[in-house]
Short mmCIF file of C-alpha atoms in Angstrom, two decimals:
data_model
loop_
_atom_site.label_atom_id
_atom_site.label_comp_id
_atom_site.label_asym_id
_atom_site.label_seq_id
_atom_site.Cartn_x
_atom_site.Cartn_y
_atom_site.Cartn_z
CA UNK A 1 108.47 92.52 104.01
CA UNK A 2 107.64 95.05 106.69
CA UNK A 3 104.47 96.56 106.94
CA UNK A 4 105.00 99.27 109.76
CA UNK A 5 104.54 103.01 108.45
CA UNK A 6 105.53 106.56 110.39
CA UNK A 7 104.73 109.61 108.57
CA UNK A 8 106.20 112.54 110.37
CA UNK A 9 105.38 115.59 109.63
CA UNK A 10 106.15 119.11 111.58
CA UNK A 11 102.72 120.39 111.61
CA UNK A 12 99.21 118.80 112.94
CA UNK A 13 97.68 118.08 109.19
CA UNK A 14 100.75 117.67 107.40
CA UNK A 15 100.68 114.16 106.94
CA UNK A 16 97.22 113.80 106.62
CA UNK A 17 97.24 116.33 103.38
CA UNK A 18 100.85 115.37 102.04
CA UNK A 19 100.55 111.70 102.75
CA UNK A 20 96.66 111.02 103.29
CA UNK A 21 96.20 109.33 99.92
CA UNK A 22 99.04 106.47 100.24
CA UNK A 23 98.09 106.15 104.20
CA UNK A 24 94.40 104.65 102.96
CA UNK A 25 95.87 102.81 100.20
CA UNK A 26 98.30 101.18 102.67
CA UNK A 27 96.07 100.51 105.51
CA UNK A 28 93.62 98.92 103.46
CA UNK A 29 96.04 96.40 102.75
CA UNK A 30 97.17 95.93 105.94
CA UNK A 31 99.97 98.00 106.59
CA UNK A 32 100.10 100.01 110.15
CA UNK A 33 100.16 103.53 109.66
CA UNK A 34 101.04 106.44 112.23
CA UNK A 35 101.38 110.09 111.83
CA UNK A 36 103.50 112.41 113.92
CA UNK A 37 103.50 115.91 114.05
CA UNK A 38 106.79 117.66 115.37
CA UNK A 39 105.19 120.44 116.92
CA UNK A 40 101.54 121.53 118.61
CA UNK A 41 100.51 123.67 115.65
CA UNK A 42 99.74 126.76 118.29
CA UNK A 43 100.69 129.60 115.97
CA UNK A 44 98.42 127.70 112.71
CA UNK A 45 95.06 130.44 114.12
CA UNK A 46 94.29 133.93 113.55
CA UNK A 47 91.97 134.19 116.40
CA UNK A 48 92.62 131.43 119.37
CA UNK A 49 95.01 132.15 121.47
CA UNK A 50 98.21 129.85 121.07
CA UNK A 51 97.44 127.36 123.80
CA UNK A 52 93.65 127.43 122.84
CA UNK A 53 94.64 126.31 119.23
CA UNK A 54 97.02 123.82 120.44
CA UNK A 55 94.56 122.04 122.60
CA UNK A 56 92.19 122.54 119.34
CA UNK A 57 94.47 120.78 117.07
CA UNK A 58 95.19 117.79 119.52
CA UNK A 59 91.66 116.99 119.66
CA UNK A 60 91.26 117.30 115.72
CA UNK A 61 94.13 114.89 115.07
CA UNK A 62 92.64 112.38 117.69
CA UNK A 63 89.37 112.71 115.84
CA UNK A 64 91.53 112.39 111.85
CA UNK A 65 92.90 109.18 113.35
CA UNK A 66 89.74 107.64 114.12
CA UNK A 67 88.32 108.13 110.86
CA UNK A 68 91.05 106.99 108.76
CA UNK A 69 91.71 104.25 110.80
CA UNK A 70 95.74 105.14 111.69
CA UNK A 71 97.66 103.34 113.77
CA UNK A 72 97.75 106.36 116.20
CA UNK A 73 98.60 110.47 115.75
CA UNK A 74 101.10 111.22 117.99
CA UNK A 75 102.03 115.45 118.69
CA UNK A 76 105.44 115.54 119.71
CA UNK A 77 105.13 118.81 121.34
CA UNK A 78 107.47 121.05 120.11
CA UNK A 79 106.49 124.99 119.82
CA UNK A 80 104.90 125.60 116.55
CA UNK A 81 107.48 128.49 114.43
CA UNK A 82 110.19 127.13 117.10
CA UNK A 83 111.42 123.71 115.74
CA UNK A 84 115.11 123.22 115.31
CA UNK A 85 117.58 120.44 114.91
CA UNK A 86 119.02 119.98 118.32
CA UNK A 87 120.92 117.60 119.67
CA UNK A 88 117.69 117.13 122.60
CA UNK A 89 115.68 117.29 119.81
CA UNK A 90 116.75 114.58 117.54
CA UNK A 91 117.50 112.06 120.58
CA UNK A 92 114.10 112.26 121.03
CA UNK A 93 113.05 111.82 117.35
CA UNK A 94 115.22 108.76 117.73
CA UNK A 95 113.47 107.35 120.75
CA UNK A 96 110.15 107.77 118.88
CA UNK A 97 111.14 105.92 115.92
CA UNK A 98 112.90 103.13 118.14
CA UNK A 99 109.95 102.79 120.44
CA UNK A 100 108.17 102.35 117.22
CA UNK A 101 110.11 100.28 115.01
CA UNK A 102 108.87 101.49 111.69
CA UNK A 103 109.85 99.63 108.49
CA UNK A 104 109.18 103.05 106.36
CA UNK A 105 109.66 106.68 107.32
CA UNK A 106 107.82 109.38 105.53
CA UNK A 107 109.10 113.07 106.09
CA UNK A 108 109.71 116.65 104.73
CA UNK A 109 112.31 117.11 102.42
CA UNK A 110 115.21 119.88 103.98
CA UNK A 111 114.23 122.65 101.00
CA UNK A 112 111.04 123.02 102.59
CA UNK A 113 109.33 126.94 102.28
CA UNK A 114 108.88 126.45 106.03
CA UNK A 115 111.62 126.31 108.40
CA UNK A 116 109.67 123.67 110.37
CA UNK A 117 109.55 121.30 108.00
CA UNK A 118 113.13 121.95 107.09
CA UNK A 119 113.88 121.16 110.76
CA UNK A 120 111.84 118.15 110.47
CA UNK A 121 113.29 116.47 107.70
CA UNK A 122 117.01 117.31 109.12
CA UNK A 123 115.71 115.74 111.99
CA UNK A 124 114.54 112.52 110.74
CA UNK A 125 117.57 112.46 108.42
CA UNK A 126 120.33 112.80 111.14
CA UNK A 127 118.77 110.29 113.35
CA UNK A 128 118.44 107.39 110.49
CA UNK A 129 122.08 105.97 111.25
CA UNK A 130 122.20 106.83 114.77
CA UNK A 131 118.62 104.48 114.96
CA UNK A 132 121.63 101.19 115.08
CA UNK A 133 124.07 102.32 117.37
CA UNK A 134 123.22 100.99 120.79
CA UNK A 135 125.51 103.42 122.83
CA UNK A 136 123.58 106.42 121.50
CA UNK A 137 120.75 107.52 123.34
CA UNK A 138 121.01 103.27 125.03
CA UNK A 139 117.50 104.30 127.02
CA UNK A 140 115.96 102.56 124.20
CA UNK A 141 117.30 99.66 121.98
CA UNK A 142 118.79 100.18 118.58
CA UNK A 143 116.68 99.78 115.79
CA UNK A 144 118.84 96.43 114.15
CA UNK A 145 116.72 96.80 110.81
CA UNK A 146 117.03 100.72 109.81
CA UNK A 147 114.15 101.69 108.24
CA UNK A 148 114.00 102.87 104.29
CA UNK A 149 113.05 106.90 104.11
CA UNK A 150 110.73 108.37 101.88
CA UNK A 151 110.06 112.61 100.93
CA UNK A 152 107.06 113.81 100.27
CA UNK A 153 106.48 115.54 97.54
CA UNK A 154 106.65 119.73 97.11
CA UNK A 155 107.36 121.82 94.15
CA UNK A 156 110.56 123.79 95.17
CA UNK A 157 113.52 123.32 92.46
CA UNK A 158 116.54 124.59 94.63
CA UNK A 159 118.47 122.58 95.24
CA UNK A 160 117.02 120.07 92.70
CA UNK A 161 113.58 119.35 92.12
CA UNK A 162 111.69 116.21 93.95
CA UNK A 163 112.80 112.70 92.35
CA UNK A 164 109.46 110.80 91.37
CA UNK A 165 110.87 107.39 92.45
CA UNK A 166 107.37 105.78 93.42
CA UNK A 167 104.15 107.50 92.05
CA UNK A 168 100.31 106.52 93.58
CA UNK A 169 97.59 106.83 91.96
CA UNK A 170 95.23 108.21 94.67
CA UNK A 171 91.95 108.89 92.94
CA UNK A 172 89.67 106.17 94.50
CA UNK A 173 90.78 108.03 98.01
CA UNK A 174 89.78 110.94 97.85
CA UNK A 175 86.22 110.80 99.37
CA UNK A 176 87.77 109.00 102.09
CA UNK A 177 90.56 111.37 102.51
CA UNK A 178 88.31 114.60 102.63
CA UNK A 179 86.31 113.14 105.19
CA UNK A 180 89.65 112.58 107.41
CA UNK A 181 91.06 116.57 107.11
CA UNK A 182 87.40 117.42 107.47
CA UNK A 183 88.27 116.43 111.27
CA UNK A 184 91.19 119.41 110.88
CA UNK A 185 88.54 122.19 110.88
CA UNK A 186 90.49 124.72 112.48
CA UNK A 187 92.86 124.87 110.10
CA UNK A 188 90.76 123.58 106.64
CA UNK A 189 87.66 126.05 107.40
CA UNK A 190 89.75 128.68 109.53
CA UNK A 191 93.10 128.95 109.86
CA UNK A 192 94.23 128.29 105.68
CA UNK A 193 91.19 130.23 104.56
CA UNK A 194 92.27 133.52 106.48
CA UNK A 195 96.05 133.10 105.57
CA UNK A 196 94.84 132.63 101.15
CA UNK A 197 92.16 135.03 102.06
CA UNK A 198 89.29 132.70 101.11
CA UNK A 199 86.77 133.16 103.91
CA UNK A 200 84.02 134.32 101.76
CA UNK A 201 84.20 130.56 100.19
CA UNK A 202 84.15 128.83 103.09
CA UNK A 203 81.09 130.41 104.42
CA UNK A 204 79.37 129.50 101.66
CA UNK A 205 79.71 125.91 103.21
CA UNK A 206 77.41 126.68 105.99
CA UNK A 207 77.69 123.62 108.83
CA UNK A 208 79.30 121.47 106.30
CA UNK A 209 76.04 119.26 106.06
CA UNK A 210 76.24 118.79 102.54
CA UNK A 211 79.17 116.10 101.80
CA UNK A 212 79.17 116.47 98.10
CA UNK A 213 79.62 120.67 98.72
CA UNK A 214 82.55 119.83 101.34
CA UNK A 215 84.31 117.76 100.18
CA UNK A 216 84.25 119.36 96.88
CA UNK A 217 85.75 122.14 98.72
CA UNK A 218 88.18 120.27 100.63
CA UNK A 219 89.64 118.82 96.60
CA UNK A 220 89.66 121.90 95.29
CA UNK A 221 91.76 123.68 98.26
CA UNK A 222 93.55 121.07 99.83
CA UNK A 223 94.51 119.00 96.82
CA UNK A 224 96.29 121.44 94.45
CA UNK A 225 99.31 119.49 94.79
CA UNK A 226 98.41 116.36 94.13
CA UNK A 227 96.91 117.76 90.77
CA UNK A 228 99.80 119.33 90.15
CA UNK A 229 102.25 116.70 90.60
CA UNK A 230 99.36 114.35 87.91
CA UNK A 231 99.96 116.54 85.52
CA UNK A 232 104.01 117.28 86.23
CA UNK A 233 105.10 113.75 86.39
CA UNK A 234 102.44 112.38 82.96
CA UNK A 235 104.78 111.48 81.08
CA UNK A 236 106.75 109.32 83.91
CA UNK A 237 103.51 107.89 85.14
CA UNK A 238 102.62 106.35 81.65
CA UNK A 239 106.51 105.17 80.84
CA UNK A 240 105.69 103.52 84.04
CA UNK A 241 102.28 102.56 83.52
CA UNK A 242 101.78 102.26 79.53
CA UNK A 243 98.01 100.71 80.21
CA UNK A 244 96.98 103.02 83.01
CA UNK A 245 95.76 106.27 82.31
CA UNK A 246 97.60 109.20 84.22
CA UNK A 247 95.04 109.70 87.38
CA UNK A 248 93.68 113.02 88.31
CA UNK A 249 95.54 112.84 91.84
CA UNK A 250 98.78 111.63 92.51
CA UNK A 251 101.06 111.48 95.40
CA UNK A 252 105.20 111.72 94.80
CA UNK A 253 107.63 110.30 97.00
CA UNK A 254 111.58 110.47 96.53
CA UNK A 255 114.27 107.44 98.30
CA UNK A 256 116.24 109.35 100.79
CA UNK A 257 119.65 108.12 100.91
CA UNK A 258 119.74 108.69 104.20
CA UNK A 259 117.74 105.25 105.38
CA UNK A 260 117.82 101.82 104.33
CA UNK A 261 118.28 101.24 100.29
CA UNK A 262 114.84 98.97 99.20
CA UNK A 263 115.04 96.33 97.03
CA UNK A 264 113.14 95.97 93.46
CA UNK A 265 110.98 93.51 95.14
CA UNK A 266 110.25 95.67 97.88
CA UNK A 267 109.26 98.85 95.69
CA UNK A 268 107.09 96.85 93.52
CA UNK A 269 105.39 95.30 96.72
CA UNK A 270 104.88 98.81 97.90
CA UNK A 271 103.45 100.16 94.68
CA UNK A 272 101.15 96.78 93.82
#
């Protein structure tokens, strides 16, 4: 079975908070993992200037991949606030993904609160059949074995809520993932602060020298979600898992039907 992951994301740090947990998990045991984000992430500051933040925010996802170990962090380079699903831009999400041959696809699902990720996961989505048909975009060879797509999780309920078709339990990562977005500064001590108006809290951290104090910061900010989703989904987590208690952090992920339709087998591998 294949062991090739791309989690693409539309922002610098998307991945790394939707997706962080499962990346460890799965590189530990082998797999190759590599994010993408869509666009530079210039407009994700309140006081750099675009182009200052977007050099910022390359650097910081060079410096997340290193620590976690990923297979590379590619920026696409698309204008932060400007992504849309053109025809230029999806060839191009298509050469990406051919170029890289991944078995699994991790993206945004298209009810998204940001138009970005909207755009993203339209993006991804459009592409998946086009991957096999030589005559499109023929600069690079067809992907013969389309890869299976995955959502990651969010909590909007129009059209229909998320679909928890595989469920990780994403405790033992933690400590591991907070020292990975701790290489996001601009945006986990700067940028998100301002926007939720928690700069007092963050200054309390000081130069971040005590681990414990950051990184219990970075759970308690970054990781709402996953909390969220532990408690949303107990009762399919222990139908699932009858002798494992229902973890404090999970990560959600729906089957698109837009990619490749995974076996059983295949799930199970995924999940062991």
């Amino acid at each position: 079975m294949g062991k090739r992951f791309l989690i693409i994301g539309a922002h610098p740090d998307d991945a790394d908070i939707f997706c962080g947990g499962l990346a460890l998990r799965l590189i530990d045991r082998g797999f190759k993992v590599k994010f993408v984000s869509m666009t530079d992430g210039r407009m994700g500051h309140h006081i750099y200037s675009p182009d200052e933040t977007a050099k910022v925010r390359r650097m910081e996802t060079l410096e997340a991949a290193r620590r976690m170990k990923l297979d590379g962090y590619d920026i696409y380079g698309y204008p932060d606030c400007g992504l849309f699903p053109t025809d230029e831009a999806r060839k191009n999400v298509a050469h990406k993904i051919r170029e890289y041959q991944p078995d699994y696809i991790i993206t945004h699902r298209t009810c998204d609160y940001h138009a970005d990720h909207r755009a993203t996961g339209q993006l991804v989505t459009d592409a998946c059949y086009l991957l096999g048909v030589p005559h499109w975009c023929p600069e690079v060879p067809a992907q013969r074995h389309r890869p299976v797509i995955f959502y990651m999780t969010d909590a909007f309920s129009n059209p229909r809520p998320i679909r928890p078709d595989l469920m990780f339990d994403v405790d033992n990562y933690i400590e591991r993932l907070c020292d990975g977005l701790d290489a996001q500064g601009s945006q986990i001590y700067e940028w998100l602060p301002w926007d939720s108006g928690r700069e007092k809290t963050v200054a309390q951290l000081g130069d971040r020298s005590d681990l414990k104090k950051r990184n219990e910061y970075i759970d308690r900010y970054t990781f709402g979600r996953k909390r969220a989703d532990a408690k949303r989904f107990a009762e399919v987590w222990k139908e699932k898992h009858p002798d494992r208690p229902v973890p404090k952090n999970l990560e959600v992920y729906e089957i698109s039907e837009y990619g490749r339709r995974p076996s059983q087998a295949e799930l199970k591998f995924l999940c062991e």
